[in-house]
Amino acid sequence: SQQGEEDPQALSIQEGENATMNCSYKTSINNLQWYRQNSGRGLVHLILIRSNEREKHSGRLRVTLDTSKKSSSLLITASRAADTASYFCATPSNDYKLSFGAGTTVTVRA
Amino acid sequence: EAGVAQSPRYKIIEKRQSVAFWCNPISGHATLYWYQQILGQGPKLLIQFQNNGVVDDSQLPKDRFSAERLKGVDSTLKIQPAKLEDSAVYLCASSLVGTGMGNTIYFGEGSWLTVV
């Protein structure tokens, strides 16, 4: 079964707006990762947050992690058309197996 | 730095035929993964190699799927015979070591399989 699950399944926003998506997971983790997948392409690593971190930034991306609620959020600020993609959270379910959720599909309208 | 290379990019076969996908990971990456991604879903791990040994193949349908990683570098994934439900993108990925301690996985562009 999948370890992480993203919410919402799909998100449509206007260019310049912020996009927020959430990830919930089931078991304890030592890190959580977010990946992006453009249509027809492979996945690209965006950011990793460790279990002892609460918030992390990378450019226009902000990730939070709440281990007490077993949840994480990904915020994309000032969205652009190029941010249109599917976003996946991924968590290691054991020492070596990384499990992906079903993803959030983000559409940024011009 | 060259990325993960996969071929072919696209393949259409009839059910019960066989198909093979090839992957060349990033140089120096000890861990290689094959994921299956069905349209609208997240990637599902099929098999993970550490060098040329199998670390996890618990979700590989072994009656029809096989994979090998000779000499701990390139890998091939074979499906024989293919079923309609095997239509998916097969993603190869690699990382320096395993992902437990937070190593990034680098993905190839995927091999798109359609079984008709």
Coordinates of C-alpha atoms in Angstrom, one line a residue:
Chain A
S1 CA 0.0 0.0 0.0
Q2 CA 1.1 3.6 -0.6
Q3 CA 2.8 5.3 2.3
G4 CA 2.0 8.9 1.3
E5 CA -1.1 10.3 -0.1
E6 CA -1.5 13.8 -1.6
D7 CA -4.4 16.1 -1.3
P8 CA -6.1 17.6 -3.4
Q9 CA -5.9 15.3 -6.4
A10 CA -6.1 18.3 -8.7
L11 CA -5.6 22.0 -8.4
S12 CA -6.2 24.8 -10.9
I13 CA -4.9 28.3 -10.2
Q14 CA -4.2 31.6 -11.9
E15 CA -0.7 32.5 -12.8
G16 CA 0.8 34.5 -9.9
E17 CA -1.3 32.8 -7.2
N18 CA 0.1 30.4 -4.6
A19 CA -0.5 26.6 -4.8
T20 CA -0.7 24.5 -1.7
M21 CA -0.8 20.7 -1.6
N22 CA -0.7 18.3 1.3
C23 CA 0.8 14.9 1.9
S24 CA -0.2 12.5 4.7
Y25 CA 1.7 9.4 5.6
K26 CA 1.2 6.4 7.9
T27 CA 4.4 5.4 9.6
S28 CA 7.3 7.1 11.2
I29 CA 9.8 8.5 8.7
N30 CA 13.3 10.0 8.8
N31 CA 12.7 12.2 5.8
L32 CA 10.1 13.2 3.2
Q33 CA 10.7 14.2 -0.4
W34 CA 8.8 16.1 -3.0
Y35 CA 9.1 15.4 -6.7
R36 CA 7.6 17.1 -9.8
Q37 CA 6.6 15.3 -13.0
N38 CA 5.9 17.3 -16.1
S39 CA 3.6 15.7 -18.7
G40 CA 5.4 12.9 -20.5
R41 CA 8.6 13.2 -18.5
G42 CA 10.3 11.5 -15.6
L43 CA 10.2 12.7 -12.0
V44 CA 12.5 15.5 -10.8
H45 CA 13.5 15.9 -7.2
L46 CA 12.4 19.2 -5.7
I47 CA 13.2 19.2 -2.0
L48 CA 13.9 16.9 0.9
I49 CA 12.9 17.6 4.5
R50 CA 14.3 15.6 7.4
S51 CA 12.2 14.5 10.4
N52 CA 14.0 17.0 12.7
E53 CA 13.1 19.9 10.4
R54 CA 9.8 21.8 10.5
E55 CA 10.2 24.0 7.4
K56 CA 12.4 24.2 4.4
H57 CA 12.7 26.7 1.5
S58 CA 14.0 26.3 -2.0
G59 CA 13.4 29.2 -4.3
R60 CA 9.6 29.6 -4.6
L61 CA 9.0 26.3 -2.8
R62 CA 8.2 26.0 0.9
V63 CA 7.8 22.7 2.5
T64 CA 6.6 22.0 6.1
L65 CA 6.6 18.8 8.0
D66 CA 4.5 18.0 11.1
T67 CA 5.6 14.6 12.4
S68 CA 3.0 14.6 15.1
K69 CA 0.3 14.8 12.5
K70 CA 2.2 12.7 10.0
S71 CA 1.7 15.3 7.3
S72 CA 3.6 17.6 5.0
S73 CA 2.7 20.5 2.8
L74 CA 4.3 22.0 -0.4
L75 CA 3.6 25.6 -1.2
I76 CA 4.5 27.1 -4.5
T77 CA 4.5 30.9 -4.4
A78 CA 3.8 33.2 -7.3
S79 CA 3.0 30.3 -9.7
R80 CA 4.0 30.3 -13.3
A81 CA 2.8 28.4 -16.3
A82 CA 5.9 26.2 -16.1
D83 CA 4.8 25.0 -12.7
T84 CA 2.0 23.0 -14.4
A85 CA 2.9 19.4 -13.5
S86 CA 2.1 16.6 -11.1
Y87 CA 3.6 16.8 -7.7
F88 CA 4.4 13.7 -5.6
C89 CA 5.5 13.2 -2.0
A90 CA 7.7 10.3 -1.3
T91 CA 8.6 8.6 2.0
P92 CA 10.9 5.8 2.8
S93 CA 8.8 3.0 4.3
N94 CA 11.9 1.3 5.5
D95 CA 15.6 1.7 5.2
Y96 CA 15.6 1.5 1.4
K97 CA 12.2 1.5 -0.1
L98 CA 10.8 4.9 -1.3
S99 CA 7.0 5.0 -1.8
F100 CA 5.2 7.6 -3.8
G101 CA 1.7 8.9 -3.4
A102 CA -0.8 9.3 -6.3
G103 CA 0.1 12.9 -6.8
T104 CA -1.5 16.3 -7.1
T105 CA -2.0 17.6 -10.6
V106 CA -1.5 21.4 -10.7
T107 CA -2.7 23.4 -13.6
V108 CA -1.5 27.1 -13.8
R109 CA -3.8 29.2 -16.0
A110 CA -2.3 32.1 -17.9
Chain B
E1 CA 26.6 15.1 -15.7
A2 CA 24.7 12.7 -17.9
G3 CA 21.3 11.7 -16.5
V4 CA 19.6 8.3 -16.4
A5 CA 19.2 7.0 -20.0
Q6 CA 16.4 4.7 -21.0
S7 CA 15.3 3.1 -24.2
P8 CA 13.1 2.7 -26.1
R9 CA 11.0 5.7 -25.2
Y10 CA 7.9 4.3 -26.7
K11 CA 6.8 0.7 -27.5
I12 CA 3.5 -0.7 -28.7
I13 CA 3.1 -4.5 -28.6
E14 CA 0.3 -7.0 -28.8
K15 CA -0.7 -8.9 -25.7
R16 CA 1.3 -12.1 -25.2
Q17 CA 4.3 -10.6 -27.0
S18 CA 7.5 -9.8 -25.1
V19 CA 9.3 -6.5 -24.6
A20 CA 12.6 -5.4 -23.1
F21 CA 13.6 -2.0 -21.7
W22 CA 17.1 -0.9 -21.1
C23 CA 18.5 1.5 -18.5
N24 CA 21.9 3.1 -18.0
P25 CA 22.1 4.9 -14.6
I26 CA 24.1 7.9 -13.6
S27 CA 27.8 7.0 -13.4
G28 CA 28.8 5.9 -9.9
H29 CA 25.3 5.3 -8.7
A30 CA 25.2 2.0 -6.8
T31 CA 21.4 1.7 -6.5
L32 CA 19.1 1.3 -9.5
Y33 CA 15.3 1.1 -9.4
W34 CA 12.6 0.1 -11.8
Y35 CA 9.2 1.8 -11.2
Q36 CA 5.9 1.1 -13.0
Q37 CA 3.6 4.1 -13.3
I38 CA 0.1 3.6 -14.5
L39 CA -1.7 6.6 -15.9
G40 CA -3.0 8.8 -13.1
Q41 CA -1.1 7.0 -10.4
G42 CA 2.2 7.4 -8.6
P43 CA 5.2 5.3 -9.4
K44 CA 5.3 1.8 -7.9
L45 CA 8.6 0.2 -7.2
L46 CA 9.1 -3.1 -9.1
I47 CA 12.6 -3.9 -8.2
Q48 CA 15.7 -2.3 -6.6
F49 CA 19.3 -3.3 -7.1
Q50 CA 22.3 -2.5 -5.0
N51 CA 25.2 -2.9 -7.3
N52 CA 24.2 -6.1 -9.1
G53 CA 22.3 -7.7 -6.2
V54 CA 18.5 -7.5 -5.7
V55 CA 17.5 -5.6 -2.6
D56 CA 13.7 -5.7 -3.1
D57 CA 11.6 -7.3 -5.8
S58 CA 8.5 -7.9 -3.7
Q59 CA 6.2 -6.2 -6.1
L60 CA 7.6 -7.6 -9.3
P61 CA 5.2 -10.0 -11.0
K62 CA 7.8 -12.7 -11.4
D63 CA 5.7 -15.0 -13.5
R64 CA 6.1 -12.5 -16.4
F65 CA 8.6 -9.8 -15.4
S66 CA 12.3 -10.2 -15.0
A67 CA 15.1 -7.8 -14.5
E68 CA 18.9 -8.0 -14.3
R69 CA 21.8 -5.7 -13.7
L70 CA 24.9 -7.2 -15.0
K71 CA 28.2 -5.9 -13.8
G72 CA 26.4 -3.5 -11.5
V73 CA 25.8 -0.9 -14.2
D74 CA 23.2 -1.2 -17.0
S75 CA 19.9 -2.9 -16.4
T76 CA 17.2 -4.5 -18.5
L77 CA 13.6 -5.1 -17.6
K78 CA 11.7 -7.8 -19.6
I79 CA 8.0 -8.6 -19.8
Q80 CA 7.0 -11.9 -21.2
P81 CA 4.2 -12.4 -22.0
A82 CA 2.7 -9.0 -21.8
K83 CA -0.9 -8.4 -20.6
L84 CA -3.1 -5.4 -21.3
E85 CA -2.7 -4.2 -17.7
D86 CA 1.0 -3.9 -18.2
S87 CA 0.4 -0.7 -20.2
A88 CA 2.3 1.9 -18.3
V89 CA 5.4 4.0 -18.1
Y90 CA 8.4 2.1 -16.9
L91 CA 10.7 4.5 -15.1
C92 CA 14.3 3.7 -14.3
A93 CA 16.0 5.6 -11.6
S94 CA 19.3 5.6 -9.7
S95 CA 20.8 7.0 -6.5
L96 CA 24.3 7.0 -4.9
V97 CA 23.1 4.6 -2.2
G98 CA 19.7 3.6 -0.9
T99 CA 17.0 6.1 0.0
G100 CA 16.6 5.4 3.7
M101 CA 18.8 8.2 4.8
G102 CA 17.5 10.7 2.3
N103 CA 19.5 10.2 -0.9
T104 CA 17.9 11.7 -3.9
I105 CA 16.6 9.5 -6.7
Y106 CA 17.3 10.6 -10.2
F107 CA 14.8 9.4 -12.8
G108 CA 15.0 8.7 -16.5
E109 CA 12.4 10.0 -18.9
G110 CA 10.6 6.6 -18.9
S111 CA 9.7 4.0 -21.4
W112 CA 6.0 4.1 -22.5
L113 CA 4.5 0.8 -23.1
T114 CA 1.1 0.2 -24.7
V115 CA -0.2 -3.3 -24.9
V116 CA -3.0 -3.8 -27.4

